[in-house]
Structures are given as structure tokens and as C-alpha cells.
Tab-separated table of C-alpha atoms in Angstrom:
chain	number	residue	atom	x	y	z
A	1	TRP	CA	47.514	36.802	31.904
A	2	VAL	CA	50.945	38.057	30.889
A	3	PHE	CA	52.914	34.969	31.893
A	4	LEU	CA	50.465	32.129	31.271
A	5	TRP	CA	48.339	33.300	28.339
A	6	GLU	CA	50.608	35.797	26.577
A	7	LYS	CA	53.777	33.849	27.514
A	8	GLY	CA	55.563	36.951	28.737
A	9	TYR	CA	58.605	34.864	29.659
A	10	GLN	CA	59.415	34.165	25.970
A	11	GLU	CA	61.427	35.946	23.291
A	12	THR	CA	59.484	35.979	19.971
A	13	ASP	CA	60.381	35.907	16.282
A	14	SER	CA	58.430	36.206	13.003
A	15	VAL	CA	58.459	33.532	10.329
A	16	VAL	CA	60.562	33.637	7.152
A	17	SER	CA	59.050	31.482	4.419
A	18	SER	CA	59.441	30.116	0.887
A	19	VAL	CA	56.744	28.374	-1.163
A	20	THR	CA	56.771	26.218	-4.296
A	21	THR	CA	53.741	24.614	-5.951
A	22	LYS	CA	52.940	21.845	-8.385
A	23	VAL	CA	49.525	21.290	-10.011
A	24	LYS	CA	48.346	17.974	-11.437
A	25	GLY	CA	45.282	16.977	-13.426
A	26	VAL	CA	44.095	16.197	-16.961
A	27	THR	CA	40.716	16.832	-18.570
A	28	LEU	CA	39.048	16.291	-21.968
A	29	THR	CA	36.910	18.786	-23.925
A	30	ASN	CA	34.995	18.182	-27.144
A	31	THR	CA	33.652	21.221	-29.022
A	32	SER	CA	32.737	22.011	-32.609
A	33	THR	CA	35.550	24.584	-32.804
A	34	LEU	CA	38.421	22.577	-31.323
A	35	GLY	CA	37.164	19.005	-31.599
A	36	ALA	CA	38.342	16.511	-28.987
A	37	ARG	CA	41.211	17.978	-27.004
A	38	ILE	CA	43.196	16.996	-23.898
A	39	TRP	CA	44.146	19.775	-21.465
A	40	ASP	CA	47.094	19.145	-19.152
A	41	VAL	CA	49.193	21.220	-16.740
A	42	ALA	CA	51.152	22.938	-19.529
A	43	ASP	CA	47.856	24.235	-20.986
A	44	TYR	CA	46.038	25.609	-17.931
A	45	VAL	CA	48.757	26.677	-15.423
A	46	ILE	CA	49.857	30.140	-16.590
A	47	PRO	CA	52.713	30.945	-16.098
A	48	PRO	CA	54.294	27.625	-15.011
A	49	GLN	CA	55.810	29.151	-11.839
A	50	GLU	CA	55.026	32.256	-9.790
A	51	GLU	CA	56.141	33.417	-6.360
A	52	ASN	CA	53.705	32.203	-3.670
A	53	THR	CA	50.941	32.091	-6.310
A	54	VAL	CA	49.522	29.688	-8.885
A	55	PHE	CA	46.894	30.476	-11.547
A	56	VAL	CA	44.664	27.684	-12.865
A	57	MET	CA	42.616	28.454	-15.979
A	58	THR	CA	39.019	27.259	-15.668
A	59	ASN	CA	37.337	29.026	-18.595
A	60	VAL	CA	38.570	30.434	-21.894
A	61	ILE	CA	37.496	32.307	-25.022
A	62	LEU	CA	39.680	31.225	-27.955
A	63	THR	CA	40.098	33.181	-31.190
A	64	LEU	CA	41.856	30.910	-33.670
A	65	ASN	CA	44.083	31.746	-36.648
A	66	GLN	CA	44.323	35.500	-36.264
A	67	ARG	CA	46.412	37.338	-38.855
A	68	GLN	CA	47.261	41.017	-39.188
A	69	GLY	CA	45.005	42.637	-41.780
A	70	ARG	CA	41.766	44.561	-42.320
A	71	CYS	CA	38.419	43.413	-40.905
A	72	PRO	CA	35.207	44.829	-39.354
A	73	GLU	CA	35.322	45.928	-35.704
A	74	LEU	CA	32.960	44.445	-33.135
A	75	PRO	CA	29.629	46.328	-33.156
A	76	ASP	CA	28.853	48.801	-30.379
A	77	ASP	CA	27.512	52.357	-30.133
A	78	LYS	CA	30.876	53.818	-31.255
A	79	THR	CA	31.816	51.405	-34.055
A	80	GLU	CA	28.514	50.846	-35.874
A	81	CYS	CA	28.198	52.926	-39.042
A	82	LYS	CA	25.929	53.472	-42.016
A	83	VAL	CA	28.211	55.450	-44.347
A	84	LYS	CA	31.962	55.935	-44.719
A	85	ASN	CA	31.861	59.381	-43.084
A	86	ASN	CA	30.963	57.776	-39.746
A	87	CYS	CA	34.470	56.276	-39.494
A	88	VAL	CA	37.585	58.336	-38.766
A	89	PRO	CA	40.894	57.111	-40.253
A	90	GLY	CA	43.512	56.541	-37.557
A	91	TYR	CA	40.984	56.657	-34.706
A	92	VAL	CA	41.593	54.265	-31.814
A	93	SER	CA	39.921	54.099	-28.402
A	94	THR	CA	40.777	52.253	-25.201
A	95	HIS	CA	38.520	49.345	-26.162
A	96	SER	CA	39.413	49.178	-29.862
A	97	ASN	CA	40.796	45.980	-31.336
A	98	GLY	CA	42.735	47.965	-33.939
A	99	ILE	CA	43.124	51.258	-35.790
A	100	GLN	CA	40.246	52.460	-37.977
A	101	THR	CA	40.940	52.677	-41.711
A	102	GLY	CA	38.034	55.058	-42.414
A	103	GLU	CA	35.946	52.465	-44.317
A	104	CYS	CA	32.457	51.265	-43.324
A	105	VAL	CA	32.108	47.537	-44.061
A	106	PRO	CA	29.488	44.833	-43.353
A	107	TYR	CA	29.922	42.976	-40.045
A	108	ASN	CA	27.037	40.627	-40.878
A	109	ASN	CA	23.886	40.683	-43.001
A	110	SER	CA	22.224	43.426	-40.917
A	111	ILE	CA	25.020	45.493	-39.306
A	112	LYS	CA	27.883	47.572	-40.673
A	113	THR	CA	30.894	48.579	-38.569
A	114	CYS	CA	34.056	50.604	-39.070
A	115	GLU	CA	36.919	48.655	-40.619
A	116	VAL	CA	40.107	48.333	-38.526
A	117	PHE	CA	43.673	47.296	-39.172
A	118	ALA	CA	44.144	44.625	-36.491
A	119	TRP	CA	44.645	40.960	-35.727
A	120	CYS	CA	41.751	39.498	-37.705
A	121	PRO	CA	39.198	38.155	-37.041
A	122	VAL	CA	38.830	40.323	-33.917
A	123	GLU	CA	37.995	38.677	-30.601
A	124	ASP	CA	34.328	38.418	-29.626
A	125	ASP	CA	34.186	38.166	-25.817
A	126	TYR	CA	30.594	39.319	-25.304
A	127	HIS	CA	29.435	35.856	-24.273
A	128	ILE	CA	31.373	33.951	-21.582
A	129	PRO	CA	31.021	30.153	-21.838
A	130	LYS	CA	28.609	28.734	-19.240
A	131	PRO	CA	29.203	26.269	-17.704
A	132	ALA	CA	32.970	26.788	-17.477
A	133	PHE	CA	35.071	25.297	-20.294
A	134	LEU	CA	37.232	23.249	-17.879
A	135	GLN	CA	34.576	22.045	-15.452
A	136	GLU	CA	36.770	19.177	-14.270
A	137	ALA	CA	39.306	21.638	-12.847
A	138	GLU	CA	37.710	21.135	-9.425
A	139	ASN	CA	39.311	17.672	-9.367
A	140	PHE	CA	42.811	19.009	-10.092
A	141	THR	CA	45.243	18.947	-7.174
A	142	ILE	CA	47.942	21.311	-5.986
A	143	LEU	CA	50.984	20.261	-3.985
A	144	VAL	CA	52.239	23.068	-1.721
A	145	LYS	CA	55.796	22.781	-0.440
A	146	ASN	CA	56.524	25.309	2.284
A	147	ASN	CA	59.827	25.793	4.107
A	148	ILE	CA	59.923	28.103	7.135
A	149	LEU	CA	62.705	29.544	9.284
A	150	TYR	CA	62.801	31.363	12.603
A	151	PRO	CA	66.272	32.951	12.289
A	152	LYS	CA	66.461	34.186	15.894
A	153	PHE	CA	66.172	30.617	17.184
A	154	ASN	CA	67.872	28.932	14.191
A	155	PHE	CA	64.766	26.752	13.842
A	156	SER	CA	63.603	25.502	10.436
A	157	LYS	CA	60.910	23.126	9.294
A	158	ARG	CA	58.715	22.326	6.273
A	159	ASN	CA	55.071	21.440	5.879
A	160	ILE	CA	55.909	17.935	4.611
A	161	LEU	CA	56.447	16.571	8.104
A	162	PRO	CA	59.096	13.936	8.982
A	163	THR	CA	56.312	11.424	9.679
A	164	VAL	CA	55.074	11.641	6.046
A	165	ASN	CA	56.461	8.985	3.676
A	166	SER	CA	56.354	8.850	-0.119
A	167	THR	CA	53.555	6.252	-0.184
A	168	TYR	CA	51.285	8.446	1.933
A	169	LEU	CA	52.177	11.549	-0.099
A	170	LYS	CA	51.160	9.870	-3.377
A	171	ASN	CA	47.708	8.961	-2.092
A	172	CYS	CA	46.615	11.588	0.440
A	173	ILE	CA	44.327	14.581	-0.107
A	174	TYR	CA	44.038	17.287	2.555
A	175	ASP	CA	41.093	16.947	4.911
A	176	SER	CA	40.803	19.001	8.089
A	177	GLN	CA	39.586	15.953	10.033
A	178	THR	CA	41.293	12.886	8.564
A	179	ASP	CA	44.426	14.313	6.879
A	180	PRO	CA	45.174	17.736	8.414
A	181	PHE	CA	48.897	17.603	7.513
A	182	CYS	CA	48.642	16.390	3.908
A	183	PRO	CA	50.167	19.110	1.661
A	184	ILE	CA	48.109	18.093	-1.412
A	185	PHE	CA	44.859	20.027	-1.887
A	186	ARG	CA	41.940	19.353	-4.219
A	187	LEU	CA	40.953	22.662	-5.834
A	188	GLY	CA	37.243	22.034	-5.372
A	189	LYS	CA	37.718	21.432	-1.641
A	190	ILE	CA	39.737	24.644	-1.216
A	191	VAL	CA	36.895	26.693	-2.720
A	192	GLU	CA	34.266	24.728	-0.789
A	193	ALA	CA	36.116	25.240	2.512
A	194	ALA	CA	35.942	28.998	1.874
A	195	GLY	CA	32.156	28.760	1.547
A	196	GLN	CA	32.080	29.206	-2.247
A	197	ASN	CA	30.765	27.199	-5.198
A	198	PHE	CA	33.574	26.075	-7.511
A	199	GLN	CA	31.497	25.809	-10.704
A	200	GLU	CA	30.101	29.326	-10.216
A	201	MET	CA	33.546	30.747	-9.478
A	202	ALA	CA	35.093	28.924	-12.451
A	203	VAL	CA	32.992	30.830	-15.013
A	204	GLU	CA	34.489	34.291	-14.420
A	205	GLY	CA	37.375	33.425	-12.113
A	206	GLY	CA	38.442	34.784	-8.751
A	207	VAL	CA	41.191	34.916	-6.150
A	208	MET	CA	41.544	32.401	-3.307
A	209	ALA	CA	43.890	32.465	-0.311
A	210	LEU	CA	45.464	29.293	1.045
A	211	GLN	CA	46.727	30.376	4.468
A	212	ILE	CA	49.418	28.488	6.409
A	213	ASN	CA	49.789	29.401	10.068
A	214	TRP	CA	53.024	28.487	11.892
A	215	ASP	CA	52.459	29.557	15.507
A	216	CYS	CA	55.022	27.586	17.531
A	217	ASN	CA	56.006	27.273	21.188
A	218	LEU	CA	59.663	26.268	20.933
A	219	ASP	CA	59.855	25.450	24.650
A	220	ARG	CA	58.058	22.267	23.632
A	221	ALA	CA	59.368	19.525	21.323
A	222	ALA	CA	59.849	20.427	17.636
A	223	SER	CA	57.221	17.830	16.690
A	224	HIS	CA	54.540	20.104	18.185
A	225	CYS	CA	55.362	22.859	15.677
A	226	VAL	CA	53.001	21.973	12.811
A	227	PRO	CA	51.204	23.997	10.101
A	228	LYS	CA	47.515	24.881	10.287
A	229	TYR	CA	45.714	25.465	6.977
A	230	SER	CA	42.761	27.743	6.325
A	231	PHE	CA	41.048	29.089	3.193
A	232	ARG	CA	39.193	32.238	2.178
A	233	ARG	CA	38.124	34.101	-0.946
A	234	LEU	CA	39.972	37.397	-1.468
A	235	ASP	CA	38.081	39.037	-4.341
A	236	ASN	CA	34.638	40.559	-3.804
A	237	LYS	CA	31.633	38.424	-4.728
A	238	ASP	CA	29.120	40.933	-3.316
A	239	SER	CA	26.072	41.299	-5.566
A	240	ALA	CA	26.485	45.091	-5.288
A	241	HIS	CA	29.874	44.883	-7.043
A	242	THR	CA	28.956	43.346	-10.407
A	243	VAL	CA	31.160	45.531	-12.641
A	244	SER	CA	34.251	43.672	-13.900
A	245	PRO	CA	33.918	40.650	-11.589
A	246	GLY	CA	36.295	37.700	-11.373
A	247	TYR	CA	39.821	37.405	-12.727
A	248	ASN	CA	40.957	37.153	-16.365
A	249	PHE	CA	43.765	38.111	-18.737
A	250	ARG	CA	44.824	37.490	-22.355
A	251	PHE	CA	47.771	35.690	-23.867
A	252	ALA	CA	48.626	34.462	-27.378
A	253	LYS	CA	50.542	31.641	-29.038
A	254	TYR	CA	52.293	32.648	-32.266
A	255	TYR	CA	53.012	30.572	-35.384
A	256	LYS	CA	54.625	30.990	-38.808
A	257	ASP	CA	53.783	28.888	-41.846
A	258	SER	CA	56.220	27.810	-44.566
A	259	ASN	CA	55.638	31.103	-46.409
A	260	GLY	CA	56.632	33.146	-43.354
A	261	THR	CA	53.087	34.350	-42.699
A	262	GLU	CA	52.569	34.971	-38.983
A	263	SER	CA	49.391	33.924	-37.199
A	264	ARG	CA	48.327	33.493	-33.614
A	265	THR	CA	45.743	31.899	-31.342
A	266	LEU	CA	44.420	34.452	-28.850
A	267	ALA	CA	43.108	33.197	-25.512
A	268	LYS	CA	41.157	35.194	-22.966
A	269	ALA	CA	41.720	33.086	-19.864
A	270	TYR	CA	39.394	33.092	-16.872
A	271	GLY	CA	40.509	31.222	-13.786
A	272	ILE	CA	41.269	31.071	-10.100
A	273	ARG	CA	44.458	32.488	-8.673
A	274	PHE	CA	45.555	30.735	-5.505
A	275	ASP	CA	47.678	32.943	-3.233
A	276	ILE	CA	49.654	30.995	-0.615
A	277	ILE	CA	49.953	33.238	2.454
A	278	VAL	CA	52.326	32.123	5.219
A	279	PHE	CA	52.361	33.774	8.634
A	280	GLY	CA	53.305	32.820	12.162
A	281	LYS	CA	55.164	33.620	15.355
A	282	ALA	CA	57.462	31.514	17.517
A	283	GLY	CA	58.379	31.987	21.171
A	284	LYS	CA	61.135	30.579	23.403
A	285	PHE	CA	62.126	31.198	27.041
A	286	ASP	CA	64.548	34.069	27.593
A	287	VAL	CA	65.766	35.734	30.802
A	288	ILE	CA	65.480	39.325	29.569
A	289	PRO	CA	61.698	39.441	28.742
A	290	THR	CA	61.070	37.422	31.910
A	291	MET	CA	62.811	40.003	34.115
A	292	ILE	CA	61.188	42.921	32.279
A	293	ASN	CA	57.695	41.503	32.837
A	294	ILE	CA	58.434	40.661	36.485
A	295	GLY	CA	59.613	44.249	37.023
A	296	SER	CA	56.511	45.593	35.287
A	297	GLY	CA	54.324	43.384	37.497
A	298	LEU	CA	55.978	44.590	40.695
A	299	ALA	CA	55.547	48.194	39.588
A	300	LEU	CA	51.846	47.548	39.039
A	301	PHE	CA	51.476	46.483	42.679
A	302	GLY	CA	52.364	50.053	43.706
A	303	VAL	CA	49.869	51.481	41.247
A	304	ALA	CA	47.214	49.070	42.535
A	305	THR	CA	47.441	50.566	46.040
A	306	VAL	CA	46.870	54.084	44.718
A	307	LEU	CA	43.927	52.967	42.551
A	308	CYS	CA	42.314	51.113	45.465
A	309	ASP	CA	42.622	54.203	47.665
A	310	ILE	CA	40.947	56.355	45.017
A	311	VAL	CA	38.038	53.903	44.668
A	312	VAL	CA	37.540	53.498	48.429
A	313	LEU	CA	37.942	57.167	49.408
A	314	TYR	CA	36.056	58.845	46.561
A	315	CYS	CA	33.714	56.349	44.871
A	316	MET	CA	32.181	54.063	47.524
A	317	LYS	CA	29.111	54.910	49.606
A	318	LYS	CA	31.018	54.643	52.921
A	319	LYS	CA	33.881	56.839	51.725
A	320	TYR	CA	33.609	59.182	54.764
A	321	TYR	CA	33.844	56.258	57.171
A	322	TYR	CA	36.935	54.879	55.418
A	323	ARG	CA	38.492	58.329	55.271
A	324	GLU	CA	38.131	58.679	59.051
A	325	LYS	CA	39.850	55.342	59.577
A	326	LYS	CA	42.635	56.028	57.114
A	327	TYR	CA	43.584	59.537	58.218
A	328	LYS	CA	44.047	60.869	61.770
A	329	TYR	CA	43.518	64.589	62.072
A	330	VAL	CA	45.580	66.487	64.726
A	331	GLU	CA	45.613	70.112	65.781
A	332	ASP	CA	48.538	72.310	64.873
A	333	TYR	CA	50.771	72.662	67.974
A	334	GLU	CA	51.669	76.262	67.135
A	335	LEU	CA	48.017	77.236	67.114
């Protein structure tokens, strides 16, 4: 077990890794608010580069042309009002879009809310777009470039193997059966391989893990040290955990017109964050662990004799018979 299965004759080392990513894909949306619009990498990968992580926006709530000023707050049990006295000047809560001015103003024909000094109009995120705004994101691809090093053995390699040429790299898509070493992954297949539905996940977002395993036996040729990919969902999709599901955040793009008036477009972005997790262990023959394990094995032979004696002399049915054969009782000469 120790020598053959656990390779007790080898010295081991843990992997040191670096990861870079590149996403590709273009999609078209056509809505009454935005009209026909092309979305490319610069629009939906936010930020452009992260460490071992890439976020792809799949759904969004846009609030266009916001300017700082006075406007009605979104209606809820704390902001709805009937008279001015219901609103407190300077009041702000955790979920406020701005600071209350103390006025009670119409939100629509039937509801009045407290006026706030904020970026107006305030964002309305009560209704998340379904289906997801960027449905075609499942056809986007991500190129993962991974370099690994085992410093103890001065062994380095990358997941774009020496056998891969530029022609193959431009056309391949990872498949566990046909293309297990292609470093380009279709987003829909990553989610599917983890047992999830991409279009469902795209609505409110989530977190996926793309795992790269580098377990290598360096007593063999370097060509046998290859990456193994696996996928899983990291955030909780359990129906019992329905409060604040998915993954989202806000960002804004700011503008100034010729008069110096500042405005912004606020985006609440929902999407999937792909975490690239690299792990692995390498082993190579070394005299020291070999001798240590041989010594441990020899020591166990001595322990085995003691254990066998205990079992035979105290646990077996014929223990008295064995005890008579093992020990010879003699009378004391003095007596």
C-alpha cells in the first residue's frame, strides 16, 4: 500500500500556479429602451482582468440619464406618504437611494412617496428581466491559460500542451471525450457539466468553479503530466436559501455635456463569476523517503508479532491450547 499505491518512495511538492483568461463572443439585443445594440467583450466582462477569476454579465437593469437632483423615492412601507409630516428631512436608511428633503410628492397617479435628493430618476430593480438580457452568453467562450511550477523539482508546464498548434487552438472547444486538453471552454458547457441550467442561472447570476488538477508522477515522461478539468457550482442553489440568491453588483458610466452637466448610466449587473482553481501534487523518487518508509515497514514487523500473540493468546477459542504450546512452566529450584 505504502510503496505501490501511495508511492512512499517519492518526494512530493505542491503546485505553484498563475492563470490568465480571455473571453470572446458578441450578441445583439433589441429593446424599446436601448433599441438595437451590439454587446461585445468590453461591455460584459467586468472588470477586464481579475486574478484567477472572470465575471461575465448575463443580465442587467439599466437606469439611463441619471442626474443629481430631487425626485420621488421608490415606494415601500417606509417611503410612502400621504402628507408632508410623514417625511423627515435628512433621513436616510440602508436601502435609500438618497437623502429625504421632507417633501411628500407624487410617484405616480395613485401613490405619493417622500422626495429625496439623489441621482434621478432612482433605480427600479423590483423586476429582474426574464429571460436573461444576454441569453446568447451561453455561446461565449473563455480561453484559460495556466502555467504551473513544481519548484522542488524545477519542473514547469502549461495547459496549452506542446502538441497543440495554432490551427487547432483557433477551432477547438473543450469536450471531456473528444478534446480533453483544449483550453477553450464554452460557457454553456461549463454550467451544464456542473449539472446546472445556464438560462436559469443567467437570470440572477451565480458562481462557478473551473478546476484544473495537476497530479503528476515525475518518474514518468513529462508528456504524461497533463491537466484534468472539472466543474462545479460554488454558490447555493438550494430552494431553502431563496433570500438574496445569485450574484450581482452595480457600476456606472459617467458623462458631461457641453454645459458641464454631469449625468450617468447606472447598471445593476447580474452574471456568472468563473473562479479558476488550480491544485495538484507531484512526486519523484528520492532516497530519503524510501529509506524512512523501509525502516517504518521493518519496525511494523516487530509490532505484528506482538499483535498476533495478543490475538492468539487472548481472543481465539483455543487460546489455552496455544498458551500451553507457547510457554513451558517449570518449578522453582529453590522451592
